[in-house]
Every structure is written in C-alpha cells, then in structure tokens.
XYZ file of C-alpha atoms in Angstrom:
428
model
C -0.208 7.174 5.827
C 1.297 5.383 2.827
C -0.046 1.888 2.053
C 1.428 -0.495 -0.479
C -0.023 -3.067 -2.847
C -0.269 -6.821 -2.523
C -3.877 -7.930 -3.183
C -5.031 -10.282 -0.378
C -1.934 -9.375 1.644
C -3.571 -6.001 2.331
C -5.255 -7.390 5.462
C -1.901 -6.762 7.163
C -2.512 -3.013 6.741
C -5.843 -3.376 8.537
C -3.966 -4.816 11.518
C -1.642 -1.801 11.650
C -4.619 0.568 11.480
C -6.354 -1.392 14.235
C -3.340 -0.953 16.524
C -3.181 2.792 15.878
C -6.878 3.369 16.528
C -7.654 0.822 19.234
C -4.424 0.694 21.274
C -2.093 3.604 20.572
C -4.707 6.344 20.389
C -6.107 5.613 23.893
C -2.544 5.512 25.232
C -1.766 8.915 23.703
C -5.004 10.302 25.114
C -5.839 12.203 21.942
C -7.010 11.461 18.392
C -4.436 10.566 15.751
C -4.998 12.862 12.793
C -4.123 11.029 9.572
C -5.074 13.616 6.967
C -3.100 12.511 3.885
C -3.734 8.995 2.565
C -1.738 7.507 -0.298
C -2.325 3.989 -1.560
C -1.501 1.604 -4.370
C -3.451 -1.509 -5.381
C -5.101 -2.968 -2.265
C -3.511 -0.111 -0.326
C -5.610 2.238 -2.457
C -8.786 0.416 -1.399
C -7.748 0.632 2.261
C -6.867 4.323 1.840
C -10.258 5.089 0.304
C -11.987 3.216 3.133
C -10.135 5.332 5.697
C -10.973 8.546 3.842
C -14.662 7.611 3.607
C -14.847 6.735 7.320
C -12.702 9.621 8.619
C -15.754 11.033 10.418
C -15.868 7.849 12.538
C -12.253 7.456 13.727
C -13.170 5.607 16.931
C -14.573 2.651 14.980
C -12.185 2.674 12.007
C -9.863 -0.012 13.315
C -12.629 -2.445 14.156
C -14.565 -1.690 10.971
C -11.718 -2.259 8.528
C -10.782 -5.532 10.248
C -14.398 -6.724 10.101
C -14.595 -5.965 6.372
C -11.500 -8.088 5.759
C -12.681 -10.956 7.965
C -15.982 -11.109 6.045
C -14.270 -11.935 2.755
C -14.825 -15.257 1.009
C -12.708 -16.456 -1.890
C -15.737 -17.535 -3.905
C -17.144 -14.001 -3.824
C -13.942 -12.259 -4.972
C -12.340 -14.766 -7.363
C -15.049 -15.759 -9.804
C -13.517 -18.081 -12.358
C -14.940 -20.863 -14.480
C -14.986 -22.561 -17.862
C -16.491 -19.506 -19.572
C -13.558 -17.397 -18.393
C -11.089 -19.916 -19.858
C -12.892 -19.831 -23.205
C -12.992 -16.034 -23.153
C -9.220 -15.816 -22.623
C -8.585 -18.326 -25.435
C -10.749 -16.257 -27.777
C -8.916 -13.056 -26.853
C -5.491 -14.668 -27.361
C -6.373 -16.130 -30.768
C -8.438 -13.276 -32.199
C -7.043 -12.002 -35.502
C -8.120 -8.378 -34.979
C -8.693 -6.356 -31.792
C -12.243 -6.565 -30.560
C -14.431 -3.482 -30.331
C -15.419 -3.079 -26.704
C -17.679 -0.865 -24.705
C -15.567 2.187 -23.677
C -16.626 1.639 -20.072
C -15.865 -2.094 -20.048
C -12.966 -3.880 -18.377
C -10.478 -5.520 -20.738
C -8.659 -8.872 -20.391
C -7.838 -10.794 -17.209
C -8.347 -14.376 -16.086
C -10.668 -13.508 -13.202
C -14.166 -12.104 -13.534
C -13.858 -8.648 -11.884
C -17.457 -8.448 -10.684
C -16.643 -9.889 -7.256
C -13.873 -7.370 -6.611
C -16.041 -4.545 -7.971
C -18.930 -5.464 -5.679
C -16.574 -5.598 -2.697
C -15.068 -2.184 -3.483
C -18.488 -0.600 -3.957
C -19.842 -2.209 -0.784
C -17.079 -1.507 1.742
C -16.252 2.096 0.727
C -18.917 4.804 1.050
C -17.584 6.781 -1.898
C -19.632 10.013 -1.485
C -18.220 10.337 2.053
C -14.683 10.896 0.721
C -15.658 14.275 -0.721
C -17.715 15.175 2.353
C -14.852 14.429 4.726
C -12.412 16.396 2.585
C -14.750 19.395 2.507
C -15.253 19.083 6.266
C -11.489 19.312 6.800
C -11.147 15.785 8.229
C -8.957 14.721 5.306
C -6.581 16.925 3.336
C -5.939 14.631 0.364
C -6.244 11.081 -0.939
C -4.100 9.655 -3.737
C -4.559 6.414 -5.687
C -1.734 5.171 -7.915
C -2.260 3.190 -11.120
C -0.194 2.327 -14.198
C -1.190 3.739 -17.587
C -1.161 0.840 -20.055
C -0.343 2.831 -23.208
C 2.838 4.406 -21.816
C 3.714 2.376 -18.706
C 3.668 5.655 -16.785
C 2.617 5.788 -13.145
C -0.512 7.909 -12.761
C -1.549 9.299 -9.383
C -5.237 10.194 -9.122
C -5.686 12.815 -6.409
C -8.705 14.212 -4.610
C -7.868 17.023 -2.215
C -9.242 20.010 -0.385
C -7.920 22.820 -2.585
C -7.373 23.279 -6.316
C -3.643 24.020 -6.226
C -1.812 21.757 -8.699
C 0.555 19.085 -7.410
C 3.998 19.835 -8.809
C 5.654 16.738 -10.256
C 9.211 16.916 -11.560
C 9.549 13.167 -12.091
C 8.976 12.235 -15.744
C 8.005 8.710 -14.737
C 4.671 9.667 -13.218
C 1.928 12.257 -13.511
C -0.650 13.640 -11.092
C -4.305 13.852 -12.153
C -6.818 15.777 -9.997
C -10.155 13.977 -9.908
C -13.113 12.874 -7.837
C -12.244 9.367 -6.718
C -14.642 6.608 -7.745
C -14.647 2.813 -7.571
C -13.021 2.637 -11.018
C -9.862 4.319 -9.672
C -9.462 1.760 -6.890
C -10.240 -1.116 -9.266
C -7.660 0.142 -11.762
C -5.057 0.470 -9.021
C -5.739 -3.129 -7.908
C -5.903 -4.714 -11.391
C -2.940 -7.132 -11.295
C -2.083 -7.819 -14.970
C -3.235 -11.186 -16.370
C -5.271 -11.902 -13.227
C -7.663 -8.934 -13.175
C -8.734 -6.963 -16.248
C -7.466 -3.498 -17.051
C -9.898 -0.694 -16.212
C -10.778 2.162 -18.544
C -10.781 5.672 -17.050
C -11.293 8.701 -19.276
C -10.660 6.668 -22.420
C -7.351 5.228 -21.145
C -6.634 1.744 -19.815
C -5.003 1.365 -16.383
C -3.664 -1.588 -14.389
C -2.087 -2.190 -10.994
C -0.193 0.820 -9.684
C 2.308 -1.471 -7.988
C 4.058 -2.090 -11.307
C 5.626 1.354 -11.126
C 4.910 2.704 -7.656
C 4.054 0.002 -5.147
C 4.724 2.184 -2.094
C 3.527 5.698 -3.039
C 5.812 7.687 -0.741
C 6.523 10.469 -3.237
C 2.848 11.494 -3.742
C 2.380 11.746 0.029
C 5.371 14.088 0.334
C 4.265 16.221 -2.604
C 0.844 16.571 -0.996
C 2.561 18.209 1.984
C 3.078 15.433 4.525
C 5.511 16.267 7.367
C 5.179 12.951 9.196
C 4.899 9.755 7.179
C 3.704 6.300 8.252
C 4.757 3.710 5.663
C 3.192 0.235 5.691
C 4.995 -2.282 3.500
C 3.743 -5.783 2.722
C 7.217 -7.177 2.130
C 9.254 -8.924 4.804
C 12.587 -7.188 5.180
C 15.873 -9.120 5.102
C 17.395 -10.197 8.414
C 20.039 -7.453 8.237
C 17.312 -4.756 7.753
C 19.681 -2.254 6.059
C 17.367 0.699 6.688
C 16.172 -0.329 10.116
C 13.759 1.630 12.291
C 14.902 5.238 12.061
C 18.403 4.741 10.649
C 19.961 5.292 7.248
C 21.817 1.977 7.134
C 24.968 0.979 5.362
C 23.840 -1.967 3.255
C 23.207 -5.657 3.690
C 25.535 -7.266 6.192
C 27.510 -10.359 5.174
C 26.083 -13.628 6.437
C 27.372 -17.150 6.720
C 26.201 -19.550 3.985
C 23.043 -21.390 4.993
C 21.284 -24.498 3.693
C 18.796 -23.928 0.884
C 15.162 -23.672 1.975
C 12.465 -25.973 0.516
C 11.231 -23.129 -1.710
C 14.747 -22.637 -3.086
C 15.061 -26.358 -3.837
C 11.558 -26.605 -5.309
C 11.016 -27.503 -8.947
C 9.871 -24.287 -10.705
C 6.233 -25.099 -11.418
C 4.031 -22.601 -13.275
C 2.410 -21.446 -10.007
C 5.816 -21.102 -8.351
C 7.206 -19.016 -11.237
C 4.075 -16.859 -11.487
C 4.268 -16.124 -7.756
C 7.906 -15.088 -8.074
C 7.028 -13.016 -11.144
C 4.366 -11.145 -9.176
C 6.887 -10.540 -6.406
C 9.269 -9.057 -8.977
C 6.593 -6.985 -10.746
C 5.350 -5.544 -7.462
C 8.876 -4.999 -6.125
C 8.874 -1.544 -4.643
C 11.660 1.031 -4.408
C 10.877 1.595 -0.747
C 14.444 0.995 0.433
C 15.772 3.518 -2.051
C 13.047 6.091 -1.353
C 13.388 5.906 2.431
C 17.182 5.949 2.187
C 16.994 9.121 0.081
C 14.496 10.733 2.475
C 16.689 10.001 5.487
C 19.768 11.295 3.677
C 17.933 14.574 3.080
C 17.022 14.660 6.777
C 20.672 14.102 7.713
C 21.812 16.814 5.273
C 19.283 19.291 6.630
C 20.239 18.536 10.225
C 23.993 18.844 9.620
C 23.555 22.098 7.685
C 21.271 23.623 10.310
C 23.761 22.832 13.079
C 26.701 24.191 11.072
C 25.150 27.260 9.427
C 22.048 28.107 11.442
C 18.328 28.363 10.754
C 18.766 29.970 7.310
C 20.390 26.835 5.877
C 17.093 25.337 4.680
C 16.323 28.452 2.618
C 19.821 28.627 1.154
C 19.809 24.992 0.091
C 16.287 25.334 -1.344
C 17.431 28.242 -3.533
C 20.462 26.258 -4.621
C 18.214 23.373 -5.667
C 15.760 25.803 -7.325
C 12.943 24.785 -5.051
C 10.022 27.126 -4.451
C 9.490 25.753 -0.939
C 12.006 25.260 1.899
C 13.297 21.763 2.490
C 11.448 19.895 5.219
C 12.518 17.502 7.926
C 10.207 14.497 7.487
C 9.481 12.242 10.426
C 9.010 8.698 9.202
C 8.196 5.280 10.552
C 8.146 1.991 8.633
C 6.045 -1.040 9.557
C 6.662 -4.287 7.686
C 5.843 -7.973 8.227
C 8.091 -9.813 10.651
C 7.076 -13.098 9.005
C 7.007 -14.153 5.367
C 3.425 -13.787 4.111
C 4.034 -16.380 1.411
C 4.925 -18.916 4.097
C 1.792 -18.056 6.092
C -0.301 -18.518 2.944
C 1.234 -21.941 2.279
C 0.416 -23.099 5.789
C -3.135 -21.728 5.793
C -4.074 -22.930 2.285
C -3.191 -26.504 3.300
C -4.964 -26.293 6.679
C -8.169 -28.159 7.610
C -9.699 -24.772 8.509
C -9.433 -23.512 4.937
C -10.702 -26.844 3.626
C -13.818 -26.459 5.795
C -14.331 -22.769 5.022
C -13.922 -22.997 1.269
C -14.948 -26.105 -0.591
C -15.849 -24.645 -3.977
C -14.010 -24.851 -7.311
C -11.769 -21.800 -6.851
C -10.771 -22.767 -3.299
C -9.759 -26.234 -4.514
C -7.612 -24.603 -7.198
C -5.912 -22.419 -4.584
C -5.134 -25.472 -2.446
C -3.641 -27.268 -5.423
C -1.624 -24.182 -6.357
C -0.267 -23.948 -2.813
C 0.796 -27.584 -2.968
C 2.517 -27.048 -6.332
C 4.544 -23.975 -5.293
C 6.783 -25.147 -2.433
C 6.318 -26.796 0.980
C 7.280 -23.637 2.857
C 5.996 -20.803 0.642
C 3.047 -19.968 -1.622
C 3.667 -16.485 -2.992
C 1.051 -16.616 -5.763
C -1.633 -17.939 -3.407
C -0.837 -15.207 -0.874
C -1.996 -12.596 -3.424
C -5.232 -14.462 -4.180
C -6.287 -15.763 -0.759
C -9.181 -13.345 -0.165
C -10.428 -15.386 2.766
C -11.498 -14.168 6.190
C -9.444 -16.798 8.015
C -6.244 -15.807 6.233
C -7.120 -12.133 6.691
C -7.405 -12.691 10.446
C -3.872 -14.157 10.518
C -2.479 -11.118 8.682
C -4.464 -8.674 10.833
C -3.009 -10.230 13.980
C 0.485 -10.046 12.458
C 0.057 -6.379 11.491
C -1.221 -5.525 14.953
C 1.672 -7.407 16.588
C 4.351 -5.797 14.386
C 2.932 -2.309 14.973
C 2.761 -2.945 18.727
C 6.424 -4.009 18.733
C 7.337 -0.455 17.655
C 5.483 1.233 20.519
C 8.434 3.385 21.594
C 8.934 4.556 18.013
C 5.255 5.495 17.753
C 5.432 7.546 20.960
C 8.437 9.466 19.589
C 6.761 9.810 16.199
C 3.634 11.442 17.644
C 5.503 13.528 20.210
C 5.368 17.322 20.000
C 9.028 17.494 20.947
C 11.292 18.152 17.928
C 13.484 15.251 16.842
C 16.316 17.470 15.596
C 17.627 21.013 15.286
C 16.205 21.173 11.759
C 12.727 20.149 12.916
C 12.924 22.639 15.806
C 13.413 25.393 13.205
C 10.325 24.158 11.338
C 8.283 24.150 14.545
C 9.368 27.691 15.333
C 9.090 29.170 11.857
C 6.267 27.289 10.136
C 4.593 25.080 12.727
C 5.337 22.127 10.418
C 4.959 18.811 12.149
C 3.062 20.020 15.219
C -0.044 17.996 15.953
C -2.048 21.201 16.532
C-alpha cells in the first residue's frame, strides 16, 4: 500500500483502510495481507500506524479512524505570539544560531503537538516486532534532505539485503524507524520545523516524492494499492486500470469563484503548497502500465522466455514483473470540503480558540468555494470524519476492481507466467 502526503487530508487514507478491513475483507472471506507499506508525509504516519498494528488487522480500520476523529486543532497547531517573535528573530539574525543537534529547526508552528500525536498513536516498538514475526515485510518513509534537496527513503525491513536504487534523485537508507522519521516526512516547509536525523536536516518528503510508488516496487511489491489525496481531472487520463491517452478536450466553462478570487496571501500559500506537493503519480502509473503492456505483448508474441530476454537487454538482475495496481483518489475537491467545513457552525462550536479563529479567517480569505491552505491544517475530528466517509465511499465505488485485484486468477498471459514460474502475485 502506497500512501501520499497532504497533512490533515490524510484522514481520507483512513477511510480507504476502513473499507478494506471492515467491508471488503469480510466479503472476500479471508484476511488481506498488506505486507509492504510506503508513505510520505501524513501517509508515512498512517503507514507506521498500520505496521505497528499489523498484529491486530481486524481492528485496524476502526482504530485508525478513531485516532483521526479524536484530533483537535488546538492540540496539533500550537501557535502564539512567542512563535511570531521567534520567527522574526530567526529571519533577522546576522549569524546562524548554534542549536542542539537533536532540536527541530525553523517553522511557524510549534511541533510539540504533532510530535505528541505521532508518539501517542503509533506503538513504535511494535513495528520491529511485527516485521520479525513476518506480518510485515517492509516499511518505507520518504523525506527530503535539506542540504541537497534529494529524496531520502528510510526503510525498515525483514532482511538485510540492500535496496538497489538506480535513480540519482533519491537514496535508500536502512534504519529502525522512530518518531523522528515520521515527523521529518511530515514537516511541511515554513509551517513545521525541519527535523534533524543523523546530523542532517530533513523536511516533508512530498517535495520530491509525494506518492512513493518507486520504493514500494523496489521492495518487491507485485500488487500495489495507491491512495492519492488529489482529485483527478474530469477526463481522468489514466483511469481505473487503463493507460490513457491524455486529457480530453472540453468546452470552455465559466470561471469558478476560486479562479476569480483576489490572490490573498492565504490563497497563494495554499496554491503554493499544492504545487510543492504535486506528485508525479500520473507519470509513474503511466510508465508502470506501459511496462505491463510491453510485457504482455512480448509474452504473447515470443513466449514465456520474453521476460528474461528483455531483462538481460535492460541489464536487470531480476526478471521484469507484471504489477497489478489500483488507484483510489478523492471524487470531491478536498479544498472545497475544507472551505465549507471551516465556515460551518459545527466547526465554530468545536473549536473556539485562537488557532481555530485564524483558520476560519484564512478560509474566508482564500475563496468562497475552496480553501486549499486550510485543508492541510484542519486537524479536526469533524473534518476528519468527512474525509473518512469520502475515502470509504470512493473505495467502495471500486468494488469490482478490488475483487479483480485480490483474485488468484491471472490478469494476463505475463502474470500467468509469473504465477507458474515464481508464484509472484499469488495470495498464498
């Protein structure tokens, strides 16, 4: 399972997990074994939660939803006058300050609330226990190395074999995952402080790898569930299971309120976060499905040995694999949902403190129909419940795809060869 970043938007992923555990699993009549977990930013926190609770799969869906519904903005976003003064001092300091090597650096928001949440909801020692017990094969957490801008994937897995990485843009680091790795992965620049790990500073992994599909594949995944937190365009060029041909032409339409809105600071910062956390999911999935199509066509034309021939030609040490994949993404714009909720009487009643009032004002200053910045910061149980319901609904809408995805029947000639020769992809 591959989970993307998006701060408070991550409650959507909890809804998808809830559907898999509480609805699909009983329908299949057998446990769903998710043994490779890859996450970025809030997806990293969700991935670590799943790894730490892998010994309790029957309650995972309910538990992760409950953790999200318990959140209160005032506990996560701690911000006051002292934080403003601290930022001013940092911006106007003539020389770099000497800091504790273990301290967090920069950021508008006091990270203690997020740190307490991460330490409370994830039973960190259980990750290693579940890996050693064979319940989980590997967990990866993606962050961005500040000094080089390089994506760094921290990996805890069952064996000591190195993860081969041919991409110069990211590196794999074997480690024992701790709260600092999840906090670094979720440290949105300017909002949350950078986190120091092993003498290096790291920030949000979504800057370079918001949907960590590549680490999951390199860890040996043969079936991949991808959960994106970005609403796809109406044309959906990839679509469920297809390769797509690009965005279809559409008739001109009237501008939306958010497109006509005056670009306030909150509006521009929200759009900037959208751009910074823009993932390459379309490109990655398109490439994966092209490889699947190539492998299938070659197997039909040249027989079962095609995968080995093409692997030698590409100088790969392992045969090419057919990868089953399924993508779940929001059917509604999360920014629009945030705008509606932040202005609602429910949120006014639930959160009446200083930070909540700021979020309401920010929502009002963005646009009448969308509050992108607020959607990243709205760590509130009421908003989480809306996203959980949306994630559950969107996952349920793909029921037929899920049944095919978890079927033991091969999807293609190429996958049939894998089943016969390697057992790749079989649930057993």
